[in-house]
Coordinates of C-alpha atoms and ligand atoms in Angstrom, one line a residue:
X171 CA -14.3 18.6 10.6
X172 CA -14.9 17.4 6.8
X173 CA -11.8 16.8 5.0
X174 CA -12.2 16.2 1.0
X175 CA -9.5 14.4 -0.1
X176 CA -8.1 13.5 -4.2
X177 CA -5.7 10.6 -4.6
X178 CA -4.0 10.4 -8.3
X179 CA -1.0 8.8 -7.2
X180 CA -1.3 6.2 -10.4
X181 CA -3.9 4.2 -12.0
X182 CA -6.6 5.0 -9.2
X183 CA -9.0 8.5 -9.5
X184 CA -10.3 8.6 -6.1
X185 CA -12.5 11.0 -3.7
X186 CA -13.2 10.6 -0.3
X187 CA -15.0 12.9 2.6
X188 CA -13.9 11.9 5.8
X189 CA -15.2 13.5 9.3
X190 CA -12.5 13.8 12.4
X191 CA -10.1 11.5 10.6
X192 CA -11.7 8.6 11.3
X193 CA -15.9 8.1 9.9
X194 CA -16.0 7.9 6.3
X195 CA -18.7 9.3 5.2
X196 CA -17.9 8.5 1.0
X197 CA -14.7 6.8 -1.1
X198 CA -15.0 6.9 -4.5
X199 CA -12.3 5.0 -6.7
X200 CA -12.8 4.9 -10.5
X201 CA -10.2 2.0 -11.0
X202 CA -8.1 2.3 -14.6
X203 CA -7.9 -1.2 -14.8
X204 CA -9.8 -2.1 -17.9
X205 CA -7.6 0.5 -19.7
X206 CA -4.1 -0.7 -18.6
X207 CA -4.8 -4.7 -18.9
X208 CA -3.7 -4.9 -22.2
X209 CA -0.4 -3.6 -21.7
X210 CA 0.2 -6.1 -18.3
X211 CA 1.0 -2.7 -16.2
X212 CA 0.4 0.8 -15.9
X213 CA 1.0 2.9 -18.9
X214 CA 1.8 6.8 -17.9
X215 CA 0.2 8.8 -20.1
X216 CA -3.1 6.8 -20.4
X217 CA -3.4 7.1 -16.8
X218 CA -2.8 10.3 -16.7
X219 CA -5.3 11.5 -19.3
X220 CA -7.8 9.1 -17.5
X221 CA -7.2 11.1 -14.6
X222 CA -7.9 14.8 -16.5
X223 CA -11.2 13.3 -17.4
X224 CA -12.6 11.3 -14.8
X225 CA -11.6 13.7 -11.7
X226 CA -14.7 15.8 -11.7
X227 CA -17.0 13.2 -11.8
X228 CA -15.8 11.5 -8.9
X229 CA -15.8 14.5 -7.2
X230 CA -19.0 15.3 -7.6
X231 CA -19.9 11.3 -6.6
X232 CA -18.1 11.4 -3.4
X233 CA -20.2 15.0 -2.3
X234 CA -23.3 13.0 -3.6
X235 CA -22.6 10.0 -1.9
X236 CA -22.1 11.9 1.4
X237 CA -25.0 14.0 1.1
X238 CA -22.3 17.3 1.6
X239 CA -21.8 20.4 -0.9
X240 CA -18.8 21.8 -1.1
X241 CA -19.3 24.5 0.7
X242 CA -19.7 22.4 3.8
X243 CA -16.2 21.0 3.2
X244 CA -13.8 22.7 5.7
X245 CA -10.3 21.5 3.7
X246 CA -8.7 19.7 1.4
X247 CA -6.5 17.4 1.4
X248 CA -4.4 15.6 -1.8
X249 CA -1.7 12.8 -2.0
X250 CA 1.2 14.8 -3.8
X251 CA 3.9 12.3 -3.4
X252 CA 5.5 9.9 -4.3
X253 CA 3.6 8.4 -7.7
X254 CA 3.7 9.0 -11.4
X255 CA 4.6 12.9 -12.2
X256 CA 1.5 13.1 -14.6
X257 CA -0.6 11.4 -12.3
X258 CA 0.0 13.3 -9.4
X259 CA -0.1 16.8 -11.0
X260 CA -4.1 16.0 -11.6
X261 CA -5.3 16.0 -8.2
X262 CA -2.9 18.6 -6.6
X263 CA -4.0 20.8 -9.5
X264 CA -7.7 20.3 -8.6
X265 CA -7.1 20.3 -4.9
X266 CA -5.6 24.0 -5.7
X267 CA -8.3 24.9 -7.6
X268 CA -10.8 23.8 -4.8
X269 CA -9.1 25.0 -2.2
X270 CA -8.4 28.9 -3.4
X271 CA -11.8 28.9 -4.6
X272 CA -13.3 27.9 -1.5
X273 CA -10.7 29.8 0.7
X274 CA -10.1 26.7 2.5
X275 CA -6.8 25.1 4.1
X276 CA -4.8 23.0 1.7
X277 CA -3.0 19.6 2.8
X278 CA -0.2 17.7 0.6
X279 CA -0.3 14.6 1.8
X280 CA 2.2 11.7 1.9
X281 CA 0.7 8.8 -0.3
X282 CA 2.9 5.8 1.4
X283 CA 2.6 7.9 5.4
X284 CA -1.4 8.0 4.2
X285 CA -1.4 3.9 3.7
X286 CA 0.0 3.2 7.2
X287 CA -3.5 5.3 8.4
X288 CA -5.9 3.3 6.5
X289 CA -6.2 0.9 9.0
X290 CA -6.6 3.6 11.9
X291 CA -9.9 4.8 10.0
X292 CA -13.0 3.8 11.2
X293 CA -11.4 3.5 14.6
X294 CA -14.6 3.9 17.2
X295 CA -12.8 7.3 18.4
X296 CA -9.8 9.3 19.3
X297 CA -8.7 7.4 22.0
X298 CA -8.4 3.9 19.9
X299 CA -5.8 6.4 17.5
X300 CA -3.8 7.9 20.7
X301 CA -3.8 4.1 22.1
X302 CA -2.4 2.8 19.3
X303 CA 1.1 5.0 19.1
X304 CA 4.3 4.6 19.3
X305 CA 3.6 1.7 16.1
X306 CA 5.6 0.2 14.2
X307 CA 4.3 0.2 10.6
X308 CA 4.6 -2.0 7.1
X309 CA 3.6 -0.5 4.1
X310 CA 3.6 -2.9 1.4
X311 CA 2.3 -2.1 -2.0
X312 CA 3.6 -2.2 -6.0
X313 CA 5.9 0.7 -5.7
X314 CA 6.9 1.0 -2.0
X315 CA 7.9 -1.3 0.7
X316 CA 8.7 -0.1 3.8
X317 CA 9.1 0.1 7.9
X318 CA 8.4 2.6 10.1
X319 CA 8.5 3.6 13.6
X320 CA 5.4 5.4 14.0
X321 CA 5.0 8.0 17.4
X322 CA 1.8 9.8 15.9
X323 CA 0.0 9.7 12.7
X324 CA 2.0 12.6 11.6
X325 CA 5.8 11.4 13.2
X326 CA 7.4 8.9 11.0
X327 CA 10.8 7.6 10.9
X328 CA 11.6 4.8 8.2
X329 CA 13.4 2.1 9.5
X330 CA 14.0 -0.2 6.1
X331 CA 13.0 -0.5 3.0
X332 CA 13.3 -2.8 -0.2
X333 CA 17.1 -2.5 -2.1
X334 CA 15.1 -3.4 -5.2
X335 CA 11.6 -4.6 -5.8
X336 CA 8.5 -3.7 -3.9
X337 CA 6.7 -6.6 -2.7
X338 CA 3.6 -5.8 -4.6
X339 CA 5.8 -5.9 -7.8
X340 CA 7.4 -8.8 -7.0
X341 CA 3.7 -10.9 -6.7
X342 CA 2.9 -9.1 -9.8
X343 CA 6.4 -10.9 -11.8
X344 CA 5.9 -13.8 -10.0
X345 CA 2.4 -13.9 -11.3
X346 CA 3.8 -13.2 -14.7
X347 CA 6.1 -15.8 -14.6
X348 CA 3.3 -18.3 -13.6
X349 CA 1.5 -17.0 -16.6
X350 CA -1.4 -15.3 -14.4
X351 CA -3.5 -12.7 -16.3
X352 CA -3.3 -8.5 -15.0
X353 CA -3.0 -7.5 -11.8
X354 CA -1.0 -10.6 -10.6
X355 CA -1.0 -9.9 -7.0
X356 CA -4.8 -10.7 -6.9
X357 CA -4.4 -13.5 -8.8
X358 CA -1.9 -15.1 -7.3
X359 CA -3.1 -15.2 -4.3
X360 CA -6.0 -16.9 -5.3
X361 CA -3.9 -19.8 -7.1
X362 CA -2.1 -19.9 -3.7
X363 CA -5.3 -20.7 -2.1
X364 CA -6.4 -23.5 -4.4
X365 CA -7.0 -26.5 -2.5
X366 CA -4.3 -28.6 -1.8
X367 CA -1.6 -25.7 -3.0
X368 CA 1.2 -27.1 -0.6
X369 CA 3.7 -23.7 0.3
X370 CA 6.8 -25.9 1.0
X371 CA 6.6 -27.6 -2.4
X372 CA 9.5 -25.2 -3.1
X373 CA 11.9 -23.9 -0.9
X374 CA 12.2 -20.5 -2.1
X375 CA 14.7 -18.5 -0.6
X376 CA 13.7 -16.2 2.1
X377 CA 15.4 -12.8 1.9
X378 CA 17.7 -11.8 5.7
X379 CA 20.2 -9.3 3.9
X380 CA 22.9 -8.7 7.3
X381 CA 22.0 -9.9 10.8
X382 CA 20.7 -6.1 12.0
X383 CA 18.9 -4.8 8.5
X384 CA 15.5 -3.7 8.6
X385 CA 15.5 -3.9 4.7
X386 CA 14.1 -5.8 2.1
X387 CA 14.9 -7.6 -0.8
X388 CA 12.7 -9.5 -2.9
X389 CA 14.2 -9.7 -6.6
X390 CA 16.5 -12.9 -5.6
X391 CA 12.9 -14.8 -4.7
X392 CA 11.2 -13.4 -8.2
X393 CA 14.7 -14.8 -10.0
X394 CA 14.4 -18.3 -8.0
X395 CA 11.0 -18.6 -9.3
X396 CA 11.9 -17.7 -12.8
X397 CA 14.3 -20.4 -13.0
X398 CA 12.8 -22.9 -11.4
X399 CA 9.7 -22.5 -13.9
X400 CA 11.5 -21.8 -16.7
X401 CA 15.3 -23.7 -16.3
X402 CA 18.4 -22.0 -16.3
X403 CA 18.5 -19.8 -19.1
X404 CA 21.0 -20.6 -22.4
X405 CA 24.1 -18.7 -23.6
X406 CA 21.8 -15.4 -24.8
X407 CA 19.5 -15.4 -22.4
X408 CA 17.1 -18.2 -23.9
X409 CA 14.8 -20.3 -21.9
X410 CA 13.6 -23.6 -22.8
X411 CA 10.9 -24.0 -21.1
X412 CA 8.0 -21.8 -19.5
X413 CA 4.6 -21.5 -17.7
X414 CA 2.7 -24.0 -20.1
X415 CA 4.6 -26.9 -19.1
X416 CA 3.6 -26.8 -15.7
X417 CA 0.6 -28.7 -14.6
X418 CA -2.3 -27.0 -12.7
X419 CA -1.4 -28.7 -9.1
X420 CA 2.5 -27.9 -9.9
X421 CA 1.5 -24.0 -10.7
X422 CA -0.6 -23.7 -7.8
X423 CA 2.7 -25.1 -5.6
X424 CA 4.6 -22.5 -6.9
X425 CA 2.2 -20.1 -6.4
X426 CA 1.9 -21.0 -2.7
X427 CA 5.6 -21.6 -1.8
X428 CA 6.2 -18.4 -4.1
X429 CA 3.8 -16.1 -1.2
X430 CA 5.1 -18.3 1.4
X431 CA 8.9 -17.3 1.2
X432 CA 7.7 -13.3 0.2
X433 CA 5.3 -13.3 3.3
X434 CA 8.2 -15.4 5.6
X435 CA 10.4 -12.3 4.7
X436 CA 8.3 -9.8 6.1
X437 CA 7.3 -11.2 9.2
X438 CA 11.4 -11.9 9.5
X439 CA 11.4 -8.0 9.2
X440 CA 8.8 -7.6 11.4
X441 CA 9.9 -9.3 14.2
X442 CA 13.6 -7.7 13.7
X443 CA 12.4 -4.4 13.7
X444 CA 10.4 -5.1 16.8
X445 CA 12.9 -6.4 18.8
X446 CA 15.1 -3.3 17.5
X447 CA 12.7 -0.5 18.5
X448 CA 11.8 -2.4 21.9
X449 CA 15.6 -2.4 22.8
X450 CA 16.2 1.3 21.6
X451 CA 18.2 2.8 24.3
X452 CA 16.7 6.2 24.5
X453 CA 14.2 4.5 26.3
X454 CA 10.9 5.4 25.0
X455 CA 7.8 4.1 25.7
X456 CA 7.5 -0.2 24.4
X457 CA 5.8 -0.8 20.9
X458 CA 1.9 -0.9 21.1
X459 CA 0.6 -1.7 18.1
X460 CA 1.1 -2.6 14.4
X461 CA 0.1 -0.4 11.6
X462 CA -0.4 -1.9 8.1
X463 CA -1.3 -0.6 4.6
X464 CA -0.8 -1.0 1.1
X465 CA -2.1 -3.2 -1.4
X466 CA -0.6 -6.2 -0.4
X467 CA -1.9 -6.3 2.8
X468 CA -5.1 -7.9 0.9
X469 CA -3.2 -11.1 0.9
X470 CA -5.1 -13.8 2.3
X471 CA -1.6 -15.5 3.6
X472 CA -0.3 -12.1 4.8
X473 CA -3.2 -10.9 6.9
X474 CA -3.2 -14.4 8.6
X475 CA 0.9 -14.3 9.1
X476 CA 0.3 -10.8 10.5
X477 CA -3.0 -11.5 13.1
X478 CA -0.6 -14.2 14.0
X479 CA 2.6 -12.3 14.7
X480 CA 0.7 -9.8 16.7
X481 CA -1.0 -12.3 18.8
X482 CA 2.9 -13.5 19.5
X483 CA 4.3 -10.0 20.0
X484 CA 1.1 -8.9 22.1
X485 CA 0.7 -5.8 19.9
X486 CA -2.4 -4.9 18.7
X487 CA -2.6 -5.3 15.1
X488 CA -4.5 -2.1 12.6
X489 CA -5.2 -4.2 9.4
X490 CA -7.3 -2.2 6.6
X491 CA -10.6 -3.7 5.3
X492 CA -9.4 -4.8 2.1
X493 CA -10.5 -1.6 0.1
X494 CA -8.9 0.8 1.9
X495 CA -5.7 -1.3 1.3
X496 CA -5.4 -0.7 -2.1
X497 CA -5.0 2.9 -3.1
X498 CA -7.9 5.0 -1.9
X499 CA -8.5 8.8 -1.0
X500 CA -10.2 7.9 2.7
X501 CA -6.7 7.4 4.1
X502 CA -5.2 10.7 2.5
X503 CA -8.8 12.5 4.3
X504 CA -7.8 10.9 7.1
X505 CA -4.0 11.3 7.5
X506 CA -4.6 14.7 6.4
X507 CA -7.1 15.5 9.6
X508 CA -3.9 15.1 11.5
X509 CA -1.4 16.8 9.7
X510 CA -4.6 19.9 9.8
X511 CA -4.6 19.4 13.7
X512 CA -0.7 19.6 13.8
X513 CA -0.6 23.0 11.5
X514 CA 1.1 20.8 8.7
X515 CA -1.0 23.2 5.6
X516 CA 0.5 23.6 2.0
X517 CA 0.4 26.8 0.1
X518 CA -0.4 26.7 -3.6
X519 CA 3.3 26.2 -3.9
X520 CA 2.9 22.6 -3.5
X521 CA 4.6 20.6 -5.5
X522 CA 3.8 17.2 -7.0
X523 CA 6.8 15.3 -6.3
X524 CA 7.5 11.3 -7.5
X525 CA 9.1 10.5 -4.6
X526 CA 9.0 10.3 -1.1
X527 CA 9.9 12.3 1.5
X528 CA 11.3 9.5 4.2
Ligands
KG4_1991 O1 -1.3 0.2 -2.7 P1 -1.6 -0.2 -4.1 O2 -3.0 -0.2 -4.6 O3 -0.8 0.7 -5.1 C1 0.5 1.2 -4.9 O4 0.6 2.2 -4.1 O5 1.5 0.6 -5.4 O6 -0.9 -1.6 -4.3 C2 -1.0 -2.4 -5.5 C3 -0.2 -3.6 -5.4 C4 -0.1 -4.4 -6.7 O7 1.3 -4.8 -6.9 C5 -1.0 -5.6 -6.5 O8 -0.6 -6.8 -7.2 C6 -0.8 -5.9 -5.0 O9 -0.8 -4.5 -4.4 N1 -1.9 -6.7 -4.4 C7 -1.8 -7.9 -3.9 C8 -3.1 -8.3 -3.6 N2 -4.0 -7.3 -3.8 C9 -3.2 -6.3 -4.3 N3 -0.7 -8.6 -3.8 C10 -0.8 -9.9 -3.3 N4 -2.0 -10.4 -2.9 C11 -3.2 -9.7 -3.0 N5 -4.3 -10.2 -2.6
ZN1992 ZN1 -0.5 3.0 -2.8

């Protein structure tokens, strides 16, 4: 089965054609970068617009790229939530348009459920997805961070998520701060990896919350890094110093112990929420396997903390290949396969929507 999917969550335009759920056979992403840069972050309307114009084209590239006309498609899919309202109503107004004309099924699908698939795609075949299940899951990306118990692709139950900032925004202040250029997570991760960078420089504070939570915080760890770089602030909120009077070695400390406390924090999570679903008294079946997704699970430091905490655990670990972390339309094709098999279709009542469901 061929599943064409559109992802216009936020400053991505993306088209993907994905067989069974699993073999991609295209992913186009026309990034927005370049347009946003100026501004240091994603400006609404001009990714919205950008959206309007370049949707068709990279439409038309992902059939191209797959060899596949449209009338070979058997659905469509499209991430309708959550994201930026303009955003969003581009591609679930082409995905209508696609699907009524081509009397095909129609598939809202769940942007942040859709990044915890990403690294179920490509998987050699069914039985490497059933195998996998029941998951716990970690999205991490610049709007959402999150956990899940996972007991299918399509059966999600969040477990935590952050009280403030998203990890991926968090990386992209702390990158500010360190006066690193647009996006910061990127960057920052490559000052962290600078030679010599030592991560216990500084002992930035590593986020628990209460003994039991499952959720996140990581706004105290931006706010350690602000003063530490730029002092305590003055009566009125004035700094004294800032980013320019650290030296390169003393930036690329901070950058280090900066990831190392942000990536500490999640494994903390991690572990708690595996020892939590492990213990759950209804007795269901013992953890298998750890799902990731989001654009943070690029993170040099984070994918080695995370091979490693599997390893521990003995759970096998579903990392994305780092362009399907980032936001992509392979993993809304692909999520949306399942929610297809499991009779999950939208009419063309469906709604874009900026937040999630759960
Ligand atoms: O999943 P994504 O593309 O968009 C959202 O759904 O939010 O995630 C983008 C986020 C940005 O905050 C970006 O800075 C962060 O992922 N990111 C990284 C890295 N690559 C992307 N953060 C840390 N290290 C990276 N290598
Ligand atoms: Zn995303």
């Amino acid at each position: 089965m061929l599943i064409l999917a559109l992802e216009t969550s936020c400053d991505e335009t993306a088209a993907s054609i994905v067989e069974d759920g699993r073999a991609v056979r295209s992913s186009i992403v026309a990034s927005q970068f370049d347009l946003h840069a100026d501004y240091g972050g994603v400006v609404p309307e001009i990714a919205s617009r950008a959206h309007v114009e370049r949707i068709l084209p990279v439409i038309r590239a992902a059939l191209d790229r797959a060899s596949l006309t449209l009338k070979q498609i058997d659905a469509i899919a499209v991430g309708h939530r959550p994201g930026l309202i303009g955003s969003l109503l581009v591609g679930v107004a082409a995905a209508k348009a696609l699907a009524w004309s081509l009397g095909k099924p129609l598939i809202g699908v769940d942007h942040v459920h859709a990044h915890l698939y990403s690294g179920l795609l490509e998987a050699p075949d069914q039985s490497t997805i059933d195998h996998a299940f029941p998951a716990l899951g970690l999205v991490v990306s610049g709007g959402h961070t999150s956990l899940y118990r996972c007991d299918s692709p399509t059966q999600l139950t969040r477990l935590g998520a952050t009280i403030d900032d998203a990890m991926g925004e968090a990386f992209d202040k702390a990158a500010t701060i360190l006066g690193l250029p647009y996006p910061g997570g990127p960057n920052l991760d490559r000052l962290a990896s600078t030679p010599g960078a030592d991560p216990r420089a500084v002992k930035f504070p590593i986020s628990r919350l209460a003994p039991d939570s499952l959720n996140f915080s990581f706004s105290g760890l931006k706010t350690a890094l602000l003063y530490t770089v730029r002092g305590l602030p003055a009566p009125g909120g004035i700094f004294s110093r800032d980013h320019t009077n650290l030296d390169e070695k003393r930036r690329a400390d901070l950058a280090a112990s900066f990831q190392h406390a942000a990536v500490e924090a999640a494994v903390l999570k991690l572990n708690r929420a595996i020892d939590s679903v492990n213990a759950d008294p209804a007795g269901r079946e013992p953890l298998r396997a750890i799902l990731t997704g989001g654009g943070v699970t690029a993170n040099s430091h984070l994918r080695a903390a995370l091979k490693s905490l599997a390893a521990r655990r003995n759970l096998q670990l579903f990392l994305p290949r780092p362009d399907f972390c980032v936001d992509n339309a392979a993993m809304i094709a692909g999520l949306g396969y399942h929610l297809l098999q499991a009779g999950h279709t939208s009419d063309l009542t469906l709604a874009a929507t900026p937040t999630t469901a759960c």
